[in-house]
Coordinates of N, CA and C in Angstrom, one line a residue:
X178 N -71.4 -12.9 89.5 CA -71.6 -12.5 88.1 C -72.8 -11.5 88.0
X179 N -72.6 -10.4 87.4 CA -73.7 -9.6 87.2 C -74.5 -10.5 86.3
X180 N -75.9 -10.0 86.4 CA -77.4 -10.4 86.1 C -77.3 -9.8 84.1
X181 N -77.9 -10.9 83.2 CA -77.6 -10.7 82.1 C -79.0 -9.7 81.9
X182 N -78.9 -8.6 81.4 CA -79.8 -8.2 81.1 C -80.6 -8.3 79.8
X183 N -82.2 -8.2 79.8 CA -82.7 -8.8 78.7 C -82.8 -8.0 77.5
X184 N -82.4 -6.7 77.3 CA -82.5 -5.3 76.9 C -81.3 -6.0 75.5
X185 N -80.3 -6.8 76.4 CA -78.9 -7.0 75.9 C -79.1 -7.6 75.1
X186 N -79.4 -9.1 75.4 CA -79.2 -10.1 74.8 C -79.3 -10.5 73.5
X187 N -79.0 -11.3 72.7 CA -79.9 -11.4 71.0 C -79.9 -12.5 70.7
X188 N -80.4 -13.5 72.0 CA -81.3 -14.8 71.2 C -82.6 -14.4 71.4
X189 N -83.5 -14.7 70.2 CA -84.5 -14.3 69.7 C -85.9 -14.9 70.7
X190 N -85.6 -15.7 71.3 CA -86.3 -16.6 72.0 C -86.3 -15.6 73.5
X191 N -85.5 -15.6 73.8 CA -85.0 -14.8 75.3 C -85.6 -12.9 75.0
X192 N -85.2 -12.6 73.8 CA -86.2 -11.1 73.7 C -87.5 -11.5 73.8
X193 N -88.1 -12.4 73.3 CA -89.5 -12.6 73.5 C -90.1 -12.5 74.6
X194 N -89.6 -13.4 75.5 CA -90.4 -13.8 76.8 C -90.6 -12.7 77.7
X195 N -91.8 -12.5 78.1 CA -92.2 -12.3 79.1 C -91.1 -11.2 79.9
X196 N -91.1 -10.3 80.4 CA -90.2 -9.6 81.8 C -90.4 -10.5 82.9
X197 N -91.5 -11.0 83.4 CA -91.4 -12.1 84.1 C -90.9 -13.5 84.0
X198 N -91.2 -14.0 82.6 CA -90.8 -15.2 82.7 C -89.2 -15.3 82.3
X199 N -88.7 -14.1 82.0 CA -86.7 -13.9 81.6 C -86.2 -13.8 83.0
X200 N -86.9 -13.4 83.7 CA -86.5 -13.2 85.1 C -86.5 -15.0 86.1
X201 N -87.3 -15.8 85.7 CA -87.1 -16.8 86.3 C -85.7 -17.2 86.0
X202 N -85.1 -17.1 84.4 CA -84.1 -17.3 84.1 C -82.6 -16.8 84.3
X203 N -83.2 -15.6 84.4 CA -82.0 -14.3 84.5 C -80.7 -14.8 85.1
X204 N -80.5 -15.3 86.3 CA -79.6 -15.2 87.4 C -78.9 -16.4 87.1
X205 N -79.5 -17.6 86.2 CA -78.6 -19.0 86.0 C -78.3 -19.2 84.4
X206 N -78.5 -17.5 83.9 CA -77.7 -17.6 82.1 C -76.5 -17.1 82.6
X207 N -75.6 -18.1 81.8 CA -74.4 -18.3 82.0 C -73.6 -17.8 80.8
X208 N -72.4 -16.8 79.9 CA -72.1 -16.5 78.9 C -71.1 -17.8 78.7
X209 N -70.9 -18.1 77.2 CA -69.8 -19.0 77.3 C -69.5 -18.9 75.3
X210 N -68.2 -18.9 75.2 CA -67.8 -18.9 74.3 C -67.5 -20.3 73.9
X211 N -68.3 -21.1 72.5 CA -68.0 -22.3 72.3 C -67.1 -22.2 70.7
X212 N -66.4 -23.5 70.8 CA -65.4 -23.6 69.3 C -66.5 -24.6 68.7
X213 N -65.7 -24.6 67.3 CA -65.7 -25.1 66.1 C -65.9 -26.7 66.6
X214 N -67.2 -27.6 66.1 CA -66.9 -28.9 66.0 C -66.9 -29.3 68.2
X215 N -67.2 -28.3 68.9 CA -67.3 -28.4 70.1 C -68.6 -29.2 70.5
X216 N -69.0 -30.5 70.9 CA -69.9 -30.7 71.6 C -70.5 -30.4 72.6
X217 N -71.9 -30.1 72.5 CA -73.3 -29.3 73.2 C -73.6 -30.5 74.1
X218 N -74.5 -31.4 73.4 CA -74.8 -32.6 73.4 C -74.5 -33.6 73.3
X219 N -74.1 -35.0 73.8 CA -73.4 -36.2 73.3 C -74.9 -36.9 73.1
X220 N -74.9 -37.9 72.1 CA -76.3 -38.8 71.9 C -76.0 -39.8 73.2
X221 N -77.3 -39.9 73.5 CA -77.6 -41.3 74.3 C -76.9 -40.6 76.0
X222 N -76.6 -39.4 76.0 CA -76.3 -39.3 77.7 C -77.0 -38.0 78.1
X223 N -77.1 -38.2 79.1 CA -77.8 -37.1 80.0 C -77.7 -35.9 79.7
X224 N -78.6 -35.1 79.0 CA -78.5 -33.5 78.9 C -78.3 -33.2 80.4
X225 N -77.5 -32.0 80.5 CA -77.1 -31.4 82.0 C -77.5 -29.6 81.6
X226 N -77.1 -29.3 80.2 CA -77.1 -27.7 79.9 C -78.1 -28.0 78.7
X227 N -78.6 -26.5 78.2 CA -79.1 -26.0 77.1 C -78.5 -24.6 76.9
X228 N -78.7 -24.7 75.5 CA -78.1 -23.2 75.5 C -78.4 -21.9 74.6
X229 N -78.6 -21.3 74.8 CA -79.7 -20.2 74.0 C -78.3 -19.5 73.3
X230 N -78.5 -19.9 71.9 CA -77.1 -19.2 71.2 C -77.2 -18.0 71.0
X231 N -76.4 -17.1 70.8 CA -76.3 -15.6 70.9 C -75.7 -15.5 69.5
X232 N -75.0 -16.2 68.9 CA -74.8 -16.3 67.5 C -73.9 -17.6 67.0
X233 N -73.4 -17.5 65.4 CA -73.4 -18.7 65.5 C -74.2 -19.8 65.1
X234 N -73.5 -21.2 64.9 CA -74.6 -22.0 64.3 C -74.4 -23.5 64.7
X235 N -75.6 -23.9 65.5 CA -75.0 -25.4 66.1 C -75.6 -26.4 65.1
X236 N -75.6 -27.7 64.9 CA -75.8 -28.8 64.2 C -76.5 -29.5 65.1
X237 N -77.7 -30.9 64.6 CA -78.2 -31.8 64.9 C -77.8 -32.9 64.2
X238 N -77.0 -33.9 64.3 CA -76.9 -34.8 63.8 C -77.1 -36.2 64.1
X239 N -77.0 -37.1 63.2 CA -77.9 -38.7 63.6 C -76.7 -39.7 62.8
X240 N -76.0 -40.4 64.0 CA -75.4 -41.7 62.8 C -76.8 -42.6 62.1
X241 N -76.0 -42.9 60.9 CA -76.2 -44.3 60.1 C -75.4 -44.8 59.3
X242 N -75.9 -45.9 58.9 CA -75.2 -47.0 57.8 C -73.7 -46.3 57.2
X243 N -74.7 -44.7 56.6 CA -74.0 -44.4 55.6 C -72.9 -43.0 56.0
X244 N -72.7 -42.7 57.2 CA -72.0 -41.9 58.0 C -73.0 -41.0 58.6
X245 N -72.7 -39.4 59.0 CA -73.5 -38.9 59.8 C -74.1 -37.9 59.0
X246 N -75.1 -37.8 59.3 CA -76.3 -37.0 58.2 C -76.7 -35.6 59.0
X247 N -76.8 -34.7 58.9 CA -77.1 -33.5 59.3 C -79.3 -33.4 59.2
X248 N -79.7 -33.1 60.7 CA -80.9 -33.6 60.6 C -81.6 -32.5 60.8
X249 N -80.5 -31.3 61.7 CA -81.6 -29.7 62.3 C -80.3 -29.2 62.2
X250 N -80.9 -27.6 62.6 CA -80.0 -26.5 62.7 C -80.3 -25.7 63.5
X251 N -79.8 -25.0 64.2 CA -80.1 -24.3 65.4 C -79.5 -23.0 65.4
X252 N -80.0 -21.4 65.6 CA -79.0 -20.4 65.4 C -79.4 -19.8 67.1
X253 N -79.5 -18.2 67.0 CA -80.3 -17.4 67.8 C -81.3 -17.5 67.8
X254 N -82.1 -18.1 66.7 CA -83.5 -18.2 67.1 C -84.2 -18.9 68.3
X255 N -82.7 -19.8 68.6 CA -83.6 -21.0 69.5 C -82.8 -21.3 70.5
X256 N -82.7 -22.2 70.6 CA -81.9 -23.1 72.0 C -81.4 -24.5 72.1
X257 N -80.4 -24.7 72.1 CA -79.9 -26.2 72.2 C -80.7 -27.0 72.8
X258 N -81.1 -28.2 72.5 CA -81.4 -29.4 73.4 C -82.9 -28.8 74.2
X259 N -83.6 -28.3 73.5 CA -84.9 -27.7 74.1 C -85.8 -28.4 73.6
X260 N -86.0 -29.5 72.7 CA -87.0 -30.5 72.7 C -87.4 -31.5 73.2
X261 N -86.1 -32.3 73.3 CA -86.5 -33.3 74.4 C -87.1 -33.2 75.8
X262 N -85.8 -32.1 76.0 CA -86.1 -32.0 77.5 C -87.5 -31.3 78.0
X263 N -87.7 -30.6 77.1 CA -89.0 -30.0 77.5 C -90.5 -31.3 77.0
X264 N -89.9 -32.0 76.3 CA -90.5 -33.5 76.5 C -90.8 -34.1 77.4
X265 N -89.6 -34.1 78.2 CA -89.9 -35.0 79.2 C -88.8 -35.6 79.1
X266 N -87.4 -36.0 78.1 CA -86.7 -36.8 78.2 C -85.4 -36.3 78.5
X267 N -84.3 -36.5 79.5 CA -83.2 -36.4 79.5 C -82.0 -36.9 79.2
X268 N -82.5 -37.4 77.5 CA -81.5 -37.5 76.7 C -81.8 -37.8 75.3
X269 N -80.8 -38.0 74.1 CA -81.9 -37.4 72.8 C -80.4 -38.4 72.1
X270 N -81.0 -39.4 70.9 CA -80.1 -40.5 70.1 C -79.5 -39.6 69.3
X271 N -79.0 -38.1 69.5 CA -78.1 -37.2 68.5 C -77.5 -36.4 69.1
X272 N -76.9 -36.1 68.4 CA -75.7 -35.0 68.4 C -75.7 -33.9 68.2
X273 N -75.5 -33.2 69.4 CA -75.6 -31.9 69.2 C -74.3 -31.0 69.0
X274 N -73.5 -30.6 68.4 CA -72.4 -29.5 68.0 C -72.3 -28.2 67.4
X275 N -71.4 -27.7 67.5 CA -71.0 -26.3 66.9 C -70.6 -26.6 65.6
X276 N -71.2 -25.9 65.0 CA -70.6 -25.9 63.3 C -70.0 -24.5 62.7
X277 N -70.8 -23.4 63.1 CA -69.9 -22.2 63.2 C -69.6 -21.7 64.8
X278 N -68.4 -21.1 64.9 CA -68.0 -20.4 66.2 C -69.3 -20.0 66.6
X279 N -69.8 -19.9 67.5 CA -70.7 -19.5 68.9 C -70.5 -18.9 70.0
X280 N -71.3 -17.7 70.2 CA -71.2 -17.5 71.3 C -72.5 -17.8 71.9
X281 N -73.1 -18.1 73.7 CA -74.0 -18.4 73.7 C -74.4 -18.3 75.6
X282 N -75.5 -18.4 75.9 CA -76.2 -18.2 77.4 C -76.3 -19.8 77.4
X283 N -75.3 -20.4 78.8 CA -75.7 -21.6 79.1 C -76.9 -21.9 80.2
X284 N -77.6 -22.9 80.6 CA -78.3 -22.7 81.6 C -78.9 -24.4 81.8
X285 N -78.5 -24.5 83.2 CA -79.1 -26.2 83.5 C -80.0 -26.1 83.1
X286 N -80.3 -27.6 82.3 CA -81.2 -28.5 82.0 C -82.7 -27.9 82.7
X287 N -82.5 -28.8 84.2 CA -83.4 -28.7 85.4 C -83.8 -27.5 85.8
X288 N -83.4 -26.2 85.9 CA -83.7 -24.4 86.2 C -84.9 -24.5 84.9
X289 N -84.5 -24.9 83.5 CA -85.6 -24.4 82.7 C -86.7 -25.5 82.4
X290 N -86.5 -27.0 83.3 CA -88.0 -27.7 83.3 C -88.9 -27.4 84.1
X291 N -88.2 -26.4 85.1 CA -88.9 -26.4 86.5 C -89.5 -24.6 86.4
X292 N -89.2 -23.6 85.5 CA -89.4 -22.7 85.2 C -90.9 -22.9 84.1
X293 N -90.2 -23.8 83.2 CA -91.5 -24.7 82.8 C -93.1 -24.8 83.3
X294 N -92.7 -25.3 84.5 CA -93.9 -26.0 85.2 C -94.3 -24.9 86.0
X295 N -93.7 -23.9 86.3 CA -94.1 -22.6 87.0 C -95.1 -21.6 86.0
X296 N -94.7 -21.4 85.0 CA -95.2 -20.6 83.9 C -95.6 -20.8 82.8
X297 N -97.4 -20.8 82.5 CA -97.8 -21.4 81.6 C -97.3 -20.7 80.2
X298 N -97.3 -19.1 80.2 CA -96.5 -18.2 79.2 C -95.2 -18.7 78.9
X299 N -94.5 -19.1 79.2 CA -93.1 -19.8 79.2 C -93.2 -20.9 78.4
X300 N -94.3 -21.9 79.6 CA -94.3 -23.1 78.6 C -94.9 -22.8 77.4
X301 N -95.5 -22.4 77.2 CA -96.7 -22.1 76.0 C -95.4 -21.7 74.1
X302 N -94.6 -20.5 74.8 CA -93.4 -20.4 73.9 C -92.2 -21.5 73.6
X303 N -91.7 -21.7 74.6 CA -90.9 -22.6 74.5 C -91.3 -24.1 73.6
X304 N -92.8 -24.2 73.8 CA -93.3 -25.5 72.8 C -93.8 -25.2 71.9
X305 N -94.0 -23.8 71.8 CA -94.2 -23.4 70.2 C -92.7 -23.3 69.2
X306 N -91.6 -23.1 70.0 CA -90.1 -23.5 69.4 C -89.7 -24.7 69.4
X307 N -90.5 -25.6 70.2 CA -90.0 -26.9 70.2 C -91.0 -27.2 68.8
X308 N -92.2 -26.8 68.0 CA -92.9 -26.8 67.1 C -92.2 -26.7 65.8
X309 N -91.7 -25.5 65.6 CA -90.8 -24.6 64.7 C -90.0 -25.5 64.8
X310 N -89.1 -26.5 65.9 CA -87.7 -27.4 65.0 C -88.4 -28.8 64.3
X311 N -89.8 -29.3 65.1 CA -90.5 -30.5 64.3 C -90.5 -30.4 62.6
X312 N -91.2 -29.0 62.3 CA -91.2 -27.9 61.2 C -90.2 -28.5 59.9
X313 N -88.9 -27.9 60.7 CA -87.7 -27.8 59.4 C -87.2 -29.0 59.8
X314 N -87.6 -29.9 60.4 CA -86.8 -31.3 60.0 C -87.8 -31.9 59.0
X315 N -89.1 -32.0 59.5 CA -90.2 -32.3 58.4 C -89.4 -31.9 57.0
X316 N -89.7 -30.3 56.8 CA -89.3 -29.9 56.0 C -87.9 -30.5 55.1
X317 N -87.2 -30.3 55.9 CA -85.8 -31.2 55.2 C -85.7 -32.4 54.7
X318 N -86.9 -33.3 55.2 CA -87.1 -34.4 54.9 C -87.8 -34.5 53.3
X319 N -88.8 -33.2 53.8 CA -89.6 -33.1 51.9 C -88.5 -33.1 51.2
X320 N -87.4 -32.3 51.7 CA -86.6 -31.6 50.3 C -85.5 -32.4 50.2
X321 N -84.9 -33.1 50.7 CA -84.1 -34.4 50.5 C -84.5 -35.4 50.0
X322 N -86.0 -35.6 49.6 CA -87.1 -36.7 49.2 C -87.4 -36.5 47.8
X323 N -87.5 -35.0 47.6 CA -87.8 -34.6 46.1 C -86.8 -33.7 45.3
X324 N -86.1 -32.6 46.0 CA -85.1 -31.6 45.0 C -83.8 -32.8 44.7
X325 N -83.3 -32.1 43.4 CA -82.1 -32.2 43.7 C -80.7 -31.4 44.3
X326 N -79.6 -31.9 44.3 CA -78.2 -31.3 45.5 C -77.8 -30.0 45.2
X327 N -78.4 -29.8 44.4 CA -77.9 -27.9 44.1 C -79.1 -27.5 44.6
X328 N -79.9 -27.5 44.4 CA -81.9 -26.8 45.6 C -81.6 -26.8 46.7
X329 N -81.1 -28.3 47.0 CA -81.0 -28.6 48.5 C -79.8 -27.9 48.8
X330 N -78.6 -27.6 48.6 CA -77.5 -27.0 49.0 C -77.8 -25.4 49.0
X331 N -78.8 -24.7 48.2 CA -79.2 -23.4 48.5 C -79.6 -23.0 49.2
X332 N -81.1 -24.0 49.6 CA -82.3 -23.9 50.7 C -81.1 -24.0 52.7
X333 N -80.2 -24.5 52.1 CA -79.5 -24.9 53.6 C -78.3 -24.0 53.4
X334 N -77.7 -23.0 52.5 CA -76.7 -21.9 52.5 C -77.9 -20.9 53.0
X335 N -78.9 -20.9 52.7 CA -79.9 -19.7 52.8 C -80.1 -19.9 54.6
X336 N -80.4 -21.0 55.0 CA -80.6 -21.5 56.4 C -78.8 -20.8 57.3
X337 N -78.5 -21.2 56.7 CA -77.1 -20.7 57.5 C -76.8 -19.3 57.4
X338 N -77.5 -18.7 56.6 CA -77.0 -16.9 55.7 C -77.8 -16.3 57.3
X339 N -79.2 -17.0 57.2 CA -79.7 -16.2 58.1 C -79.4 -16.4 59.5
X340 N -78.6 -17.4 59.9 CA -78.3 -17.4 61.0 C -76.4 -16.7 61.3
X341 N -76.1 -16.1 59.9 CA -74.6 -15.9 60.3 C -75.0 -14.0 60.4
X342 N -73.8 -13.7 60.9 CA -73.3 -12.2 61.3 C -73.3 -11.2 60.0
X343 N -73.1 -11.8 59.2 CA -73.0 -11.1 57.8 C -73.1 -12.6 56.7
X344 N -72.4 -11.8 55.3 CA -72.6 -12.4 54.3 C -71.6 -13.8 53.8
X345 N -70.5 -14.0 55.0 CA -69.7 -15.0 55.0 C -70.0 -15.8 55.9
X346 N -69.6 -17.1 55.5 CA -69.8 -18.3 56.2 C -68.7 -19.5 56.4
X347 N -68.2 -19.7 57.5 CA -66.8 -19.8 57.8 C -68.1 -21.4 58.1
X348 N -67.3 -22.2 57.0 CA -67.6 -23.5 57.1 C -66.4 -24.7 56.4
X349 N -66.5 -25.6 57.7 CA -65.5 -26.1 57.4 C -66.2 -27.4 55.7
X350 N -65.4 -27.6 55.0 CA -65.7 -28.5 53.9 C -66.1 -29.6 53.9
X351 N -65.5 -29.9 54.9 CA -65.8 -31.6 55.3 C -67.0 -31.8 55.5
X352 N -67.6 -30.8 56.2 CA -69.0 -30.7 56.9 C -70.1 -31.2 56.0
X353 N -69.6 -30.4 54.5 CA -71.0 -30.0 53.8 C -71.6 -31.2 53.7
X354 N -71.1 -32.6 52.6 CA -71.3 -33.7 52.7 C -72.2 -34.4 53.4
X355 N -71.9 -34.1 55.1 CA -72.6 -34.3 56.1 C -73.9 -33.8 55.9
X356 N -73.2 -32.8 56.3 CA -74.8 -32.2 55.9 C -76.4 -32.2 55.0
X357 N -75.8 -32.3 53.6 CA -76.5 -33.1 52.5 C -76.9 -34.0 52.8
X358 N -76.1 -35.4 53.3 CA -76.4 -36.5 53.3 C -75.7 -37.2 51.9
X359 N -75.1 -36.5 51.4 CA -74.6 -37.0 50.1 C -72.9 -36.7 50.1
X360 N -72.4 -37.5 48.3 CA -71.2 -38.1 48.6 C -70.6 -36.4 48.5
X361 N -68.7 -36.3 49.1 CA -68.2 -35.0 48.7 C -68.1 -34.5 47.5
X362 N -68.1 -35.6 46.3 CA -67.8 -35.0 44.9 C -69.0 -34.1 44.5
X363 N -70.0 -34.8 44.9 CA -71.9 -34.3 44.7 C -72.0 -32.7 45.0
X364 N -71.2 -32.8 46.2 CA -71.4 -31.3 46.9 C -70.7 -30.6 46.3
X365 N -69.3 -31.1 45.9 CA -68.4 -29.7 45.2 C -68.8 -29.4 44.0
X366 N -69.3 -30.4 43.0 CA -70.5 -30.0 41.5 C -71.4 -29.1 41.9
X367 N -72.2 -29.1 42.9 CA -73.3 -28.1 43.7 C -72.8 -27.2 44.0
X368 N -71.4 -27.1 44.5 CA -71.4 -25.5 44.9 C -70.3 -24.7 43.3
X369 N -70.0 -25.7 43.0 CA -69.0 -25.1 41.5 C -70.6 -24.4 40.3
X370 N -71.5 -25.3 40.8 CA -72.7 -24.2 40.2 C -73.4 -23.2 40.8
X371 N -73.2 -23.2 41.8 CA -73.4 -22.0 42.8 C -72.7 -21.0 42.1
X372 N -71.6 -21.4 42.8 CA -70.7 -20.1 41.8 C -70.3 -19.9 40.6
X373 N -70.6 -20.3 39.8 CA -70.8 -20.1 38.6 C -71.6 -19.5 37.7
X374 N -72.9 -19.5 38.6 CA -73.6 -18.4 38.7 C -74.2 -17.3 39.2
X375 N -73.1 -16.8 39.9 CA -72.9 -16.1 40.2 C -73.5 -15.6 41.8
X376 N -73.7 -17.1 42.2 CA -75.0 -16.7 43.9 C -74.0 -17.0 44.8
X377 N -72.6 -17.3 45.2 CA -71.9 -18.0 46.3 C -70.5 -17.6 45.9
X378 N -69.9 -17.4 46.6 CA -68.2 -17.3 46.0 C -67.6 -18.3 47.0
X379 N -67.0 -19.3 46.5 CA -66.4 -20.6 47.7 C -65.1 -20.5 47.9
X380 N -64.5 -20.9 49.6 CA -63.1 -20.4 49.2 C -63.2 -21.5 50.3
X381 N -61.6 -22.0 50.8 CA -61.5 -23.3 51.4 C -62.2 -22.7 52.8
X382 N -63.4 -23.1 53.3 CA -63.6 -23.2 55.0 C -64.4 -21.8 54.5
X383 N -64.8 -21.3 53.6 CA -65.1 -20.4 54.1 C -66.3 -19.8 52.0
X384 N -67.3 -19.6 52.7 CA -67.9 -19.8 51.6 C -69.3 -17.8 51.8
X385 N -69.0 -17.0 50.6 CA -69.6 -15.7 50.5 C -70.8 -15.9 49.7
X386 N -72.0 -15.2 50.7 CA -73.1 -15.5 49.6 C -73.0 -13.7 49.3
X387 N -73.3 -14.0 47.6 CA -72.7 -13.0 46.5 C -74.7 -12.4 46.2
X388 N -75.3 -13.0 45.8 CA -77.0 -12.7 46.0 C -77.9 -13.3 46.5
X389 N -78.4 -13.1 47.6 CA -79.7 -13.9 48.1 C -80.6 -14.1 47.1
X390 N -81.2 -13.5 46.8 CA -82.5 -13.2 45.9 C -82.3 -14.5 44.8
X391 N -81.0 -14.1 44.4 CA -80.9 -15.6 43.4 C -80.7 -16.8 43.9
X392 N -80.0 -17.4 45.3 CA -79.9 -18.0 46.1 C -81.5 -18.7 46.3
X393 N -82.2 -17.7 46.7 CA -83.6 -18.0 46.9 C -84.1 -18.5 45.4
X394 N -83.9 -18.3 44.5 CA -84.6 -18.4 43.4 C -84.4 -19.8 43.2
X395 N -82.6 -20.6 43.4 CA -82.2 -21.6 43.3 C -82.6 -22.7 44.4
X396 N -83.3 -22.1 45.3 CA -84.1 -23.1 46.0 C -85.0 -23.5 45.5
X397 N -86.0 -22.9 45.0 CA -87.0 -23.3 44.3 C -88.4 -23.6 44.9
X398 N -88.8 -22.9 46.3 CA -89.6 -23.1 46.9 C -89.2 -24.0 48.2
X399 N -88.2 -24.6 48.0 CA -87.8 -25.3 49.1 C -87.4 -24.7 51.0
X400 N -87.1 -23.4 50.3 CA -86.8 -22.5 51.5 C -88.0 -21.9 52.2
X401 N -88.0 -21.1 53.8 CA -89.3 -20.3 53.7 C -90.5 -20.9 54.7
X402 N -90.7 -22.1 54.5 CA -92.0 -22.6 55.3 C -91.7 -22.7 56.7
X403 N -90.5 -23.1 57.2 CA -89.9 -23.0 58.5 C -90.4 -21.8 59.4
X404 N -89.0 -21.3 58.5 CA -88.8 -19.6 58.7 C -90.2 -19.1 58.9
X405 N -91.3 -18.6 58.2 CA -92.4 -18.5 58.2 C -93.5 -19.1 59.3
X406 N -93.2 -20.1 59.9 CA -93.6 -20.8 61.0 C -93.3 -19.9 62.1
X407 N -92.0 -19.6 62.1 CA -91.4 -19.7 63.1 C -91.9 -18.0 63.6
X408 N -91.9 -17.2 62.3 CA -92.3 -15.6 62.5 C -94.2 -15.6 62.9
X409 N -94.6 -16.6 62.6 CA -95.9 -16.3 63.5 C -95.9 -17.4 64.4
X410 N -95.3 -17.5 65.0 CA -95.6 -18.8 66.4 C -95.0 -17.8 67.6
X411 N -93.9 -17.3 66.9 CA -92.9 -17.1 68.4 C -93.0 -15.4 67.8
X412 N -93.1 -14.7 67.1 CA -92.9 -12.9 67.1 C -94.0 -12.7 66.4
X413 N -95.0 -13.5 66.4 CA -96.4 -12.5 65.9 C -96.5 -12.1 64.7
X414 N -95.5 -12.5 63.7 CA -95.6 -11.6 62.2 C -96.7 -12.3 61.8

């Protein structure tokens, strides 16, 4: 397999690093096209891969009582399964999946703990990303604690806008629910005021954001602090 070059690539993580430390990696990123609803990670078993998404949008999720709750989100910016393991643990009580199509660089587990321990520049970034996802789950926690399902349904279209190809968002419906943490009737009142005012156009599996600006407005400060993290830890803004 030719050598992926870094010139190419567009997870945001992998432009960053080093010419030297992309080169530890270079030769065991693997391309792989993942589906819809495809498992990354299974909870409770052995991470073997991580995977630095190239686009696309994967899910963290957590059973409980009350079905499965949507806990992180993962785009280009980051990398599958890069906290634990860069913890120390080789395996994590959630679920890692595809929620939009992905494309993405696979790469054992073991190549990037041991890349790790070679380069302190490496490590140094990689745990400032492992920082940035502590960040937006915090975060998600505030905003599940205090907004209500229309804030919170903006702040997490806004989270997915920026992680998709353009201005559509091929999401399956079932998902949303999950994702809130709340019932499906909740979510379709939330998004029927979305569009109704004119910030979202919903169509089955597949949902158009029509204005950011106002989108952003309907968060309500809820959005931003992550994101913001994330542009001075890992790109210097």
């Amino acid at each position: 397999m030719a050598h992926i070059q870094q010139s190419g690539v567009r997870n945001r993580l992998l432009k960053v690093m080093t010419g030297e430390d992309f080169a530890r990696l270079q030769s065991h990123l693997e391309p792989v096209d993942l589906l819809v609803d495809q498992t990354l990670i299974e909870a409770n078993i052995r991470t073997e891969y991580l995977y630095f998404l190239e686009s696309g949008l994967g899910s963290i999720t957590a059973d409980g009582t009350n079905g499965r709750v949507e806990i992180g989100i993962i785009g280009r910016e980051g990398v599958v399964g890069a906290s634990h393991v860069l913890l120390g643990s080789d395996r994590v009580p959630y679920r890692h999946f595809v929620q939009m199509a992905d494309h993405a660089l696979s790469i054992r587990a073991g190549i990037v703990s041991a890349a790790v321990d070679e380069s302190p520049t490496l490590r140094k970034l990689l745990l400032r990303y492992v920082l940035t996802e502590m960040i937006q789950v915090r975060q998600t926690a505030i905003v599940n604690a205090t907004f209500e399902i229309e804030v919170r349904l903006a702040r997490w279209l806004l989270m997915c806008h920026d992680r998709a190809e353009g201005d559509e968002l091929l999401l399956k419906h079932e998902f949303l629910s999950m994702m809130l943490g709340v019932r499906r009737s909740g979510v379709t009142l939330a998004m029927q005021q979305l569009e109704g005012a004119g910030r979202i156009r919903a169509r089955r599996g597949r949902i158009t954001v029509l204005d950011r600006e106002l989108l952003e407005e309907m968060a309500n400060g809820s959005y931003g602090t992550p994101e913001a993290e994330y542009a001075r830890l890992i790109e210097g803004a």
